Coordinates of C-alpha atoms in Angstrom, one line a residue:
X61 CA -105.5 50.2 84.1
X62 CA -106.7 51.6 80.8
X63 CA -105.3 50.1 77.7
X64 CA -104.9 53.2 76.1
X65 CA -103.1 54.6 79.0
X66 CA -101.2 51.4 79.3
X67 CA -100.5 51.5 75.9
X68 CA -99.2 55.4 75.9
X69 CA -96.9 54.7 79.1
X70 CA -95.5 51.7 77.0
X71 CA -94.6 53.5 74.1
X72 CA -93.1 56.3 75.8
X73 CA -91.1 53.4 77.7
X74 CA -89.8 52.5 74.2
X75 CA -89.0 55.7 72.8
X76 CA -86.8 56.7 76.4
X77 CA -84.8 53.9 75.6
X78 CA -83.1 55.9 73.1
X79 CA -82.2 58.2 76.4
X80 CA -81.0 55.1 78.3
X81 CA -77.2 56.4 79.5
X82 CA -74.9 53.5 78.1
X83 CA -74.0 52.9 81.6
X84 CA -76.9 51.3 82.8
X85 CA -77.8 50.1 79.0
X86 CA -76.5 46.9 80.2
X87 CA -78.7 46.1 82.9
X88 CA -81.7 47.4 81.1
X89 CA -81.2 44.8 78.1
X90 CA -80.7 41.8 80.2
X91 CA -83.1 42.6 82.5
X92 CA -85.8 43.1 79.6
X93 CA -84.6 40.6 77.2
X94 CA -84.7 37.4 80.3
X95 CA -88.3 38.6 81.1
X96 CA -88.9 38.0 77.0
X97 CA -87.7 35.1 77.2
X98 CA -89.3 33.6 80.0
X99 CA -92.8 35.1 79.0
X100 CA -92.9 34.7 75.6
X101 CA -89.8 32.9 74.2
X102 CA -91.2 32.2 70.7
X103 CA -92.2 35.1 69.8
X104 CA -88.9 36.7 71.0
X105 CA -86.7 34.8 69.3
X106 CA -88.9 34.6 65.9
X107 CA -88.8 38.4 66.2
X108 CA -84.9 38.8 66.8
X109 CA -84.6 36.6 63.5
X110 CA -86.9 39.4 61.7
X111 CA -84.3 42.2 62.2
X112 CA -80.7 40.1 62.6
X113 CA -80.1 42.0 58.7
X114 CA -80.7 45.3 60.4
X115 CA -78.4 44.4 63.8
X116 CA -75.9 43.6 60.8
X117 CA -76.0 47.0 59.3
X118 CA -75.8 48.7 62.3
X119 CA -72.7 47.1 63.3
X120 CA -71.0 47.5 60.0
X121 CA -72.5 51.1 59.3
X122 CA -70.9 52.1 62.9
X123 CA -68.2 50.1 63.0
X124 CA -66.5 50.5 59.8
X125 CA -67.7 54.3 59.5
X126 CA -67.0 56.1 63.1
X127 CA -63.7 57.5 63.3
X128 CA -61.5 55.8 65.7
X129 CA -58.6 53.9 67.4
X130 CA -58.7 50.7 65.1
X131 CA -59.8 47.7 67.6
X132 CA -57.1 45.0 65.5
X133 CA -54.0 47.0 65.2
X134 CA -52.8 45.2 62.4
X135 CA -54.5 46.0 60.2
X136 CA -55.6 49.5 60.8
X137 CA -57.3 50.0 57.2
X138 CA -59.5 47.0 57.3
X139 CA -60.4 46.8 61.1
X140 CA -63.0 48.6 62.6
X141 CA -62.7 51.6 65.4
X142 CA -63.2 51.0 69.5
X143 CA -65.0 54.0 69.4
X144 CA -67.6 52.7 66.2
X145 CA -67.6 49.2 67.6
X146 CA -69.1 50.4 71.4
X147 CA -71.6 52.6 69.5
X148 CA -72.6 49.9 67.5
X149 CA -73.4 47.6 70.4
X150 CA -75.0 50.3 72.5
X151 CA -77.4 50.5 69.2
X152 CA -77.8 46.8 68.7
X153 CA -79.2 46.5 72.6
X154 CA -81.6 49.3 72.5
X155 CA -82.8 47.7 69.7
X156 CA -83.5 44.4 71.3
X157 CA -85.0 45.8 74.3
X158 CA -87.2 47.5 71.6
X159 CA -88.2 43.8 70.2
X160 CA -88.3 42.2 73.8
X161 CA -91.0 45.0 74.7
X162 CA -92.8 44.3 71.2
X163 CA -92.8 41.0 71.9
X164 CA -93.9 41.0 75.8
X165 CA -96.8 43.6 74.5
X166 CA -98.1 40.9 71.8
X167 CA -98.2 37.8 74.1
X168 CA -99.7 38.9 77.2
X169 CA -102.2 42.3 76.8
X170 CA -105.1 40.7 75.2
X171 CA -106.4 41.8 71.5
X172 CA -109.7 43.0 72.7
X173 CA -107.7 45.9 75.0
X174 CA -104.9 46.1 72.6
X175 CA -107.4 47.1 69.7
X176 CA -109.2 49.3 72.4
X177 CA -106.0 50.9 73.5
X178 CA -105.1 51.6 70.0
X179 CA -108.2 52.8 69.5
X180 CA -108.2 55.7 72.6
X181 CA -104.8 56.4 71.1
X182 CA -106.0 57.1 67.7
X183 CA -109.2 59.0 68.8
X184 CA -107.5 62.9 68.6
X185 CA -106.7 62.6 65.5
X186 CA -110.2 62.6 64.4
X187 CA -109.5 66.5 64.5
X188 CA -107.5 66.2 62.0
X189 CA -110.1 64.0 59.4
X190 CA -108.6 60.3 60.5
X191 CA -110.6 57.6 60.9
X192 CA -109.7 56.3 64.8
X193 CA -111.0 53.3 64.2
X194 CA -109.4 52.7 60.8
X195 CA -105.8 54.0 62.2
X196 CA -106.3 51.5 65.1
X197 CA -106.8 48.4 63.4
X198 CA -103.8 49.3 60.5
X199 CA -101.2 50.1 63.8
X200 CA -102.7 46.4 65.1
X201 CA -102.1 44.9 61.6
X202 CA -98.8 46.6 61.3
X203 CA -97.8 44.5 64.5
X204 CA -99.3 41.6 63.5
X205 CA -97.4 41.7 60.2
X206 CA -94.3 42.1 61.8
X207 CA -95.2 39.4 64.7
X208 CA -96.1 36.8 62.4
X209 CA -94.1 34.1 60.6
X210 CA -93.8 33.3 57.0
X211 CA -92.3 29.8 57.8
X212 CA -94.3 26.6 55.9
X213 CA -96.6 29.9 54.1
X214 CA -95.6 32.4 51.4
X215 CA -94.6 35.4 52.6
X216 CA -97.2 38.4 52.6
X217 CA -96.5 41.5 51.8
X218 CA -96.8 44.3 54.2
X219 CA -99.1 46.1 51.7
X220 CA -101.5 43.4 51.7
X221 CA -102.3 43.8 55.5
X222 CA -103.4 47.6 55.3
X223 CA -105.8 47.1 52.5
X224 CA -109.7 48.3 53.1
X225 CA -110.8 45.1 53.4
X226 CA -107.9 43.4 55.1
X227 CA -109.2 44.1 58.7
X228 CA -112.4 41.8 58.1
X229 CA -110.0 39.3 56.0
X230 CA -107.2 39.2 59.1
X231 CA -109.5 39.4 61.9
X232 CA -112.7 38.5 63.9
X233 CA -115.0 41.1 64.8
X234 CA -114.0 42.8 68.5
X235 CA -116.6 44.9 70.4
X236 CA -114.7 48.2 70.6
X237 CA -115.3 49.5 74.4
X238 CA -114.7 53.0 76.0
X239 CA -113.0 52.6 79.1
X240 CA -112.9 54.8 82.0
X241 CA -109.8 56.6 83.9
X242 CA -110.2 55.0 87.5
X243 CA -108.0 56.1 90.3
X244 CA -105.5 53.9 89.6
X245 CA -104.3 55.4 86.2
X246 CA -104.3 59.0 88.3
X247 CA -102.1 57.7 91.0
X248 CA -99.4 56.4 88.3
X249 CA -99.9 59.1 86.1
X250 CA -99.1 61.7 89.2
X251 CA -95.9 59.3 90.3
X252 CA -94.5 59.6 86.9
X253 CA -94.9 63.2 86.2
X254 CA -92.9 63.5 89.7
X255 CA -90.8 61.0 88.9
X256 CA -90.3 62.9 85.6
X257 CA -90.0 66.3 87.2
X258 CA -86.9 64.7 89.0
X259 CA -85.0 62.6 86.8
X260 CA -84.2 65.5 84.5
X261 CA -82.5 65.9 80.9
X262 CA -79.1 64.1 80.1
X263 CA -76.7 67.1 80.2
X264 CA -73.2 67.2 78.4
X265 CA -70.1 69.0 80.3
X266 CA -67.1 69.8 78.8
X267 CA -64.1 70.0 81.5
X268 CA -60.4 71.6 80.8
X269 CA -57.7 69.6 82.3
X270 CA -54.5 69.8 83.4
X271 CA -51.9 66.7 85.2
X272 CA -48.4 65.8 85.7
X273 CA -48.4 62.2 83.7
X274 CA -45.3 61.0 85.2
X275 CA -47.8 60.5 88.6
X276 CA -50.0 58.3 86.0
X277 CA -49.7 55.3 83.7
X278 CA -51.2 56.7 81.3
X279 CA -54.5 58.9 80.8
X280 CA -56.4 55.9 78.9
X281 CA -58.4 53.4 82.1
X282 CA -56.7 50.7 83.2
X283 CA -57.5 47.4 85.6
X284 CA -55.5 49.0 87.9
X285 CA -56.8 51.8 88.0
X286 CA -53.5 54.2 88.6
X287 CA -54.5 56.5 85.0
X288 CA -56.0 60.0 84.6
X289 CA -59.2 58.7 83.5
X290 CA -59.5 56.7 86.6
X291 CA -59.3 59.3 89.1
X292 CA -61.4 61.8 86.9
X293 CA -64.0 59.3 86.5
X294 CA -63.8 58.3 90.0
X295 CA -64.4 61.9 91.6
X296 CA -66.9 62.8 89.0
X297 CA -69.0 59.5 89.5
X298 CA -68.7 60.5 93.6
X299 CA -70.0 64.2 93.0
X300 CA -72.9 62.7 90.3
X301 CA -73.7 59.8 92.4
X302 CA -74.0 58.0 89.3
X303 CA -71.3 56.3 86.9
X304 CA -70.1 58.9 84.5
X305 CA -67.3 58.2 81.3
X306 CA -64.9 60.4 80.5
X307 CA -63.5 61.0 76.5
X308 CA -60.7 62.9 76.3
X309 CA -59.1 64.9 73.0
X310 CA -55.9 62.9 73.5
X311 CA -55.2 60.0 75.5
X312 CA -51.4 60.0 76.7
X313 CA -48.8 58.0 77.5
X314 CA -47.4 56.8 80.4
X315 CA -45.1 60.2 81.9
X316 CA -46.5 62.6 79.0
X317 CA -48.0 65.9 80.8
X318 CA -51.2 67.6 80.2
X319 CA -51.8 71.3 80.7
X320 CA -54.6 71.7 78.3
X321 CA -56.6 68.3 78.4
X322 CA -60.4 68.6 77.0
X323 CA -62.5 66.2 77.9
X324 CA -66.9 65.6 78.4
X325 CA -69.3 63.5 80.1
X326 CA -72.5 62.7 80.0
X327 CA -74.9 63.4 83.2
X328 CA -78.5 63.1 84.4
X329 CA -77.5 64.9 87.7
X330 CA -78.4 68.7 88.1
X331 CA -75.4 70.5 89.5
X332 CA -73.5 74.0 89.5
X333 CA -70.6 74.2 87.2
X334 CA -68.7 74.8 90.3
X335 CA -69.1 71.4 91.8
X336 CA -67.9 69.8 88.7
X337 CA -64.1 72.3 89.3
X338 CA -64.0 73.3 93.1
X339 CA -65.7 69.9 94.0
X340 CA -64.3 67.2 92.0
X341 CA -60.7 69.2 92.9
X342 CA -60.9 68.4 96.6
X343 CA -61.6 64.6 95.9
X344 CA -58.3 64.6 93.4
X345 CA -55.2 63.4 93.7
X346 CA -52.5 66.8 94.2
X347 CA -50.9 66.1 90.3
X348 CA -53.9 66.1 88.7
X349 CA -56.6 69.4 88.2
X350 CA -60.0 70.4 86.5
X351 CA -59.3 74.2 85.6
X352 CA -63.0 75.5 84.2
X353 CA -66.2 73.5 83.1
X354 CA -69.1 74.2 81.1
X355 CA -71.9 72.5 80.1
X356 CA -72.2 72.1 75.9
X357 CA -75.2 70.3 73.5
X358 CA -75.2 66.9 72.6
X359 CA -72.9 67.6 69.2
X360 CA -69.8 67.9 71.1
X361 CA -67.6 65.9 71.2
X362 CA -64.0 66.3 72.6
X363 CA -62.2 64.1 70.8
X364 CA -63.8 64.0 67.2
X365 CA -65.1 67.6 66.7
X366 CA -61.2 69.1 67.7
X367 CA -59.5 70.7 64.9
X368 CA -56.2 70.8 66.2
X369 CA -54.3 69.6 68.7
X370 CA -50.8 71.4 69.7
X371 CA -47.6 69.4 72.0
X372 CA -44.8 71.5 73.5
X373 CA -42.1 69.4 74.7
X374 CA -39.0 71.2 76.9
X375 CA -35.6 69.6 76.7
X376 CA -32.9 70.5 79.1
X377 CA -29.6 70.8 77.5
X378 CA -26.9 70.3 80.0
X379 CA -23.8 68.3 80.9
X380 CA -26.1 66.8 84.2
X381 CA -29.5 65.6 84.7
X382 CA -32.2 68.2 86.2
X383 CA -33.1 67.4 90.1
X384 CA -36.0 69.9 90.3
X385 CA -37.3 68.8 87.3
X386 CA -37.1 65.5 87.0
X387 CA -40.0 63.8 85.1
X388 CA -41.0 67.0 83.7
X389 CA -38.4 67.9 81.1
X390 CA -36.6 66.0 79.1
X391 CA -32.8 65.6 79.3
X392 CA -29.7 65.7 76.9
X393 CA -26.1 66.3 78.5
X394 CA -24.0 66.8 74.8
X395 CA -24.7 70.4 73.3
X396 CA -27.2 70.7 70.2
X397 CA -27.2 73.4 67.7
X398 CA -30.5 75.3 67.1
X399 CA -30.0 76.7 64.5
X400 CA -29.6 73.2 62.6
X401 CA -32.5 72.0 64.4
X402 CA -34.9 75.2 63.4
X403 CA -34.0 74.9 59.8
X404 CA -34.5 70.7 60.0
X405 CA -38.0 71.1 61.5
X406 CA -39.3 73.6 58.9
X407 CA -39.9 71.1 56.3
X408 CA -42.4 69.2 58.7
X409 CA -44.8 72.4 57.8
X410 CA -48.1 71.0 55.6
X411 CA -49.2 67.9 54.6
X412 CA -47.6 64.9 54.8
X413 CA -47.3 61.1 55.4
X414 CA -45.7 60.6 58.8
X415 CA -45.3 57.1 58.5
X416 CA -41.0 57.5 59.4
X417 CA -42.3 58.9 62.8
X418 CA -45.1 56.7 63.7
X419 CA -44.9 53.9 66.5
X420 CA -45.5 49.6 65.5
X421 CA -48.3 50.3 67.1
X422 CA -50.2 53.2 65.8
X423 CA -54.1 52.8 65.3
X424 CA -55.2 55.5 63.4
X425 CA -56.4 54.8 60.0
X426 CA -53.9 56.9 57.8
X427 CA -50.1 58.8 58.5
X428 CA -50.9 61.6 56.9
X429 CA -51.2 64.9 58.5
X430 CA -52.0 68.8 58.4
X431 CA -48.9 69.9 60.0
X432 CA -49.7 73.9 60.8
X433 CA -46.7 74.8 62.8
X434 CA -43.3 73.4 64.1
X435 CA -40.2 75.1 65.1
X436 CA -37.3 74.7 67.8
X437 CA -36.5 77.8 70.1
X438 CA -33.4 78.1 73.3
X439 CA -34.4 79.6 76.2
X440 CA -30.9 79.1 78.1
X441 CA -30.3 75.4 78.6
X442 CA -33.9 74.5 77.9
X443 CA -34.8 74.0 74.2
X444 CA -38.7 74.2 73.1
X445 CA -39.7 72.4 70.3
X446 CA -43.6 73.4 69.1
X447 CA -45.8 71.2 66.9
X448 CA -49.7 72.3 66.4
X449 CA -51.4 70.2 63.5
X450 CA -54.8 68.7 63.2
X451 CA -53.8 65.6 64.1
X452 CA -50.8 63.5 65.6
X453 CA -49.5 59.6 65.3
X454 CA -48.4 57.2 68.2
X455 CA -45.4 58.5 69.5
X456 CA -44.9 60.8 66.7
X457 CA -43.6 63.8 68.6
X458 CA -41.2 62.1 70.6
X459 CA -40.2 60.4 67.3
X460 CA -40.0 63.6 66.2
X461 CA -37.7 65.4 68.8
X462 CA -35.3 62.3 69.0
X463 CA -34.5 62.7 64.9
X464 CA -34.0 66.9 65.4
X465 CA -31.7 65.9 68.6
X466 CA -29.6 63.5 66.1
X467 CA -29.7 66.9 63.8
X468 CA -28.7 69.3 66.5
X469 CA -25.8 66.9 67.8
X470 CA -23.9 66.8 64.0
X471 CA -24.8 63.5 63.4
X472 CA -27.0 63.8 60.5
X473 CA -27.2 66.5 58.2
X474 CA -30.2 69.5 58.1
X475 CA -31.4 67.3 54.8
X476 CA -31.8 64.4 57.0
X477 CA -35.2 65.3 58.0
X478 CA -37.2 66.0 54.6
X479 CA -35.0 62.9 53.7
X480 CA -37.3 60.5 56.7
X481 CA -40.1 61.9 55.4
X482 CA -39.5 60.5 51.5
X483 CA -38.7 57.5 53.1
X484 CA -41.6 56.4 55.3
X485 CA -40.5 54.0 56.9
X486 CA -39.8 54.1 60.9
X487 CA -36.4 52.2 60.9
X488 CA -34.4 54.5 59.6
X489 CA -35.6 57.1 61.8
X490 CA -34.1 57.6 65.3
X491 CA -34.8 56.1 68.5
X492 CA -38.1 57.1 70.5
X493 CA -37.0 60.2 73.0
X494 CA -38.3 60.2 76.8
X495 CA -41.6 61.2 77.4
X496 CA -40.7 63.4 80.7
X497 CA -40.4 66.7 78.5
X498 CA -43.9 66.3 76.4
X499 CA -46.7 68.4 77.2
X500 CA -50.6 68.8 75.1
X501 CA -50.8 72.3 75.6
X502 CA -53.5 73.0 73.6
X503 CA -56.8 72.0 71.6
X504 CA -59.1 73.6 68.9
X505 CA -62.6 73.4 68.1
X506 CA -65.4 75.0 66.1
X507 CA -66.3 78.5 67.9
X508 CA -70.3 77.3 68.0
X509 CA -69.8 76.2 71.4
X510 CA -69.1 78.1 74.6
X511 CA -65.8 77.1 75.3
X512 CA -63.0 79.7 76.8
X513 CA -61.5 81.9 74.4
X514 CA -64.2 80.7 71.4
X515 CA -62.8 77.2 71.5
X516 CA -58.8 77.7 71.4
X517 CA -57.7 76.3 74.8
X518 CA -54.6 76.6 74.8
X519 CA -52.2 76.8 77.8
X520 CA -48.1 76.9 76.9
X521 CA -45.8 75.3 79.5
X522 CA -43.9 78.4 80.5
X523 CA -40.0 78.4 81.7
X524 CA -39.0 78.7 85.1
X525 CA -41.8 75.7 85.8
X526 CA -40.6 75.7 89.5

């Protein structure tokens, strides 16, 4: 094959690592970094041990820096994110495939068609005034430097390679010969453009969803598979026919209800927007539903890029427990008072520390939150409480909704509420209410993307719900 060819097809190898989906990103390292090490294990490892600092910084600049659930949930401010940590590792391997490859190229193509590879790589831009041969033999000193060891020899700076003279200095003299295209280097080059032509661009789709969480444990995936995510991922996977993972603008409990869930994936496969609704639908599960789907640039991002997030939860307020709706709404047989409850919640408006409402086991990095809007409203024996802020704790709104109950029932006065909030601490708040009545019933983002109705999906839980 000819070297510059062989050369061309290995850097663009390289450089679609970077495109790699982090599915198969596994495979592709182990597969790459075993043949290193079988083929050239020196040179490997003494390579890795060039750029362990850089690995370093990645995982810290990633970890530390991406906003996230915190992986060590106690202590939140010092530990870094799941979502930084993953990103960090999917960085760290395509950067040692990138030094396996380096490495593999070094020990077995030989320097004469290395130098002459280089050298047909480097021959356009004599158009431009550069020297081909003069580029070729700084890119092979460039490698060189990189490939070699300063162990038992002081270290020489990169500088010192690329000097005018250095090439003689460095190396011996190599016959530089022009090699031919033979059949060969057509056939591959015509199997790769197809092969091209079929693989396609990595597309992003956003997907609006909507489920009944007390059919669920959960939306976040589990071993057992019985979440949201699970079944999502599962259908969409079957209608890609490749894996595909879901993130979500707010991962639910176990029972909590989702009429306006945002979520996107990441796919190489080429398919109608309608076989991501009407076709992933018919391999669903009857409580769970994609409602619209629409395919969005690399930027978005369902979780991080959302402005606000907005929970309705429905309480029925009756002497007995509602059959119809059971799981759906939330239930408390003595009466509660509205009004006390509408003027308890109004102080939640703005910005504050949430920390009397926030779970043991909250992960996100700080309590304090942009509350936009909260109020309490009767519709007959159902009350609807309404938060919409740019952000919620663990188990805040139920934390939330079990304080305005202990408001609405006499036991604490209308004060009682602005009072938790001065205090910030969760134990002398009230008891976690049921999730059965809690709904995310709408998300925000950032109007640049083609989202239905300019990025406000929002969808209210509306009385009757049977």
């Amino acid at each position: 094959m000819h070297s510059g060819f062989l050369l061309l097809l290995w850097f663009v190898g390289v450089a679609s690592v970077q495109f790699v989906p982090s599915a198969v990103l596994g495979l592709l390292l182990t597969a790459c970094l075993l043949c290193a090490l079988m083929l050239s294990r020196a040179r490997v490892i003494r390579l890795l041990r060039r750029v362990r600092v850089l690995a370093i910084a990645i995982v810290v600049l990633f970890g530390w820096f991406t906003p996230g659930e915190a992986l060590l949930a106690e202590w939140p401010g010092l530990s870094p994110t799941r979502e930084g940590v993953a990103m960090a590792l999917v960085h760290v391997g395509r950067l040692v495939i990138v030094v396996s490859a380096v490495a593999l190229l070094l020990e077995r193509l030989p320097l004469e068609r290395l130098v002459g590879g280089l050298y047909s790589l480097a021959r356009p831009w004599q158009v431009i005034g550069l020297n081909a041969r003069d580029v070729a033999l700084r890119l092979l000193l460039v490698l060189r430097f990189v490939d070699a060891s300063p162990r038992g020899a002081a270290p020489i700076h990169w500088k010192e390679w690329l000097r005018d003279d250095a090439a003689e200095e460095a190396l011996p003299p190599i016959q530089l010969v022009r090699e031919r295209f033979g059949r060969g280097d057509v056939a591959v080059a015509c199997v790769l453009v197809v092969f091209a032509l079929g693989w396609g661009d990595m597309m992003r789709v956003a997907i609006g969803v909507e489920y009944a969480g007390d059919a669920f444990c959960g939306w976040q995936s589990q071993a057992h598979g019985r979440t949201v995510q699970d079944v999502l991922e599962r259908a969409l996977s079957e209608i890609a026919a490749e894996p595909l993972r879901l993130h979500c603008a707010g991962r639910t409990d176990t029972g909590v209800h989702a009429s306006a869930q945002v979520a996107h994936f990441d796919t190489s496969a080429r398919r109608p927007l309608s076989a991501w609704v009407r076709g992933v639908n018919a391999l669903l599960p009857p409580a769970v539903v994609v409602r619209w789907a629409v395919e969005v640039d690399e930027t978005f991002h369902a979780r991080f890029l959302a402005t606000e997030r907005q929970y309705r939860y429905i309480l029925h307020n009756a002497p007995t427990r509602p059959a119809m709706l059971a799981g759906r709404v939330g239930w408390f047989h003595p009466a509660l008072d509205e009004q006390r409850m509408a003027e308890a919640v109004a102080c939640l408006v703005g910005t504050h520390d949430f920390s009397s409402f926030r779970a043991a086991g909250c992960q996100a990095k700080t309590p304090i939150k942009v509350m936009h809007e909260a109020r309490v409203a009767r519709q007959g024996e159902y009350l609807l409480f309404d938060f919409r802020a740019n952000g919620f704790l663990h188990h805040m709104i139920r934390n939330l909704v079990g304080a305005l109950v202990y408001v609405g029932k006499g036991r604490y006065p209308v004060e009682w509420m602005n009072e938790l909030l001065l205090a910030r601490d969760r134990k002398h708040a009230a008891p976690t209410f049921s999730p059965d009545g809690l709904y995310l019933c709408g998300v925000s983002y950032p109007p640049r993307w083609s989202l239905p109705n300019d990025g406000r999906i929002i969808a209210l839980p509306q009385l009757p719900l049977v």
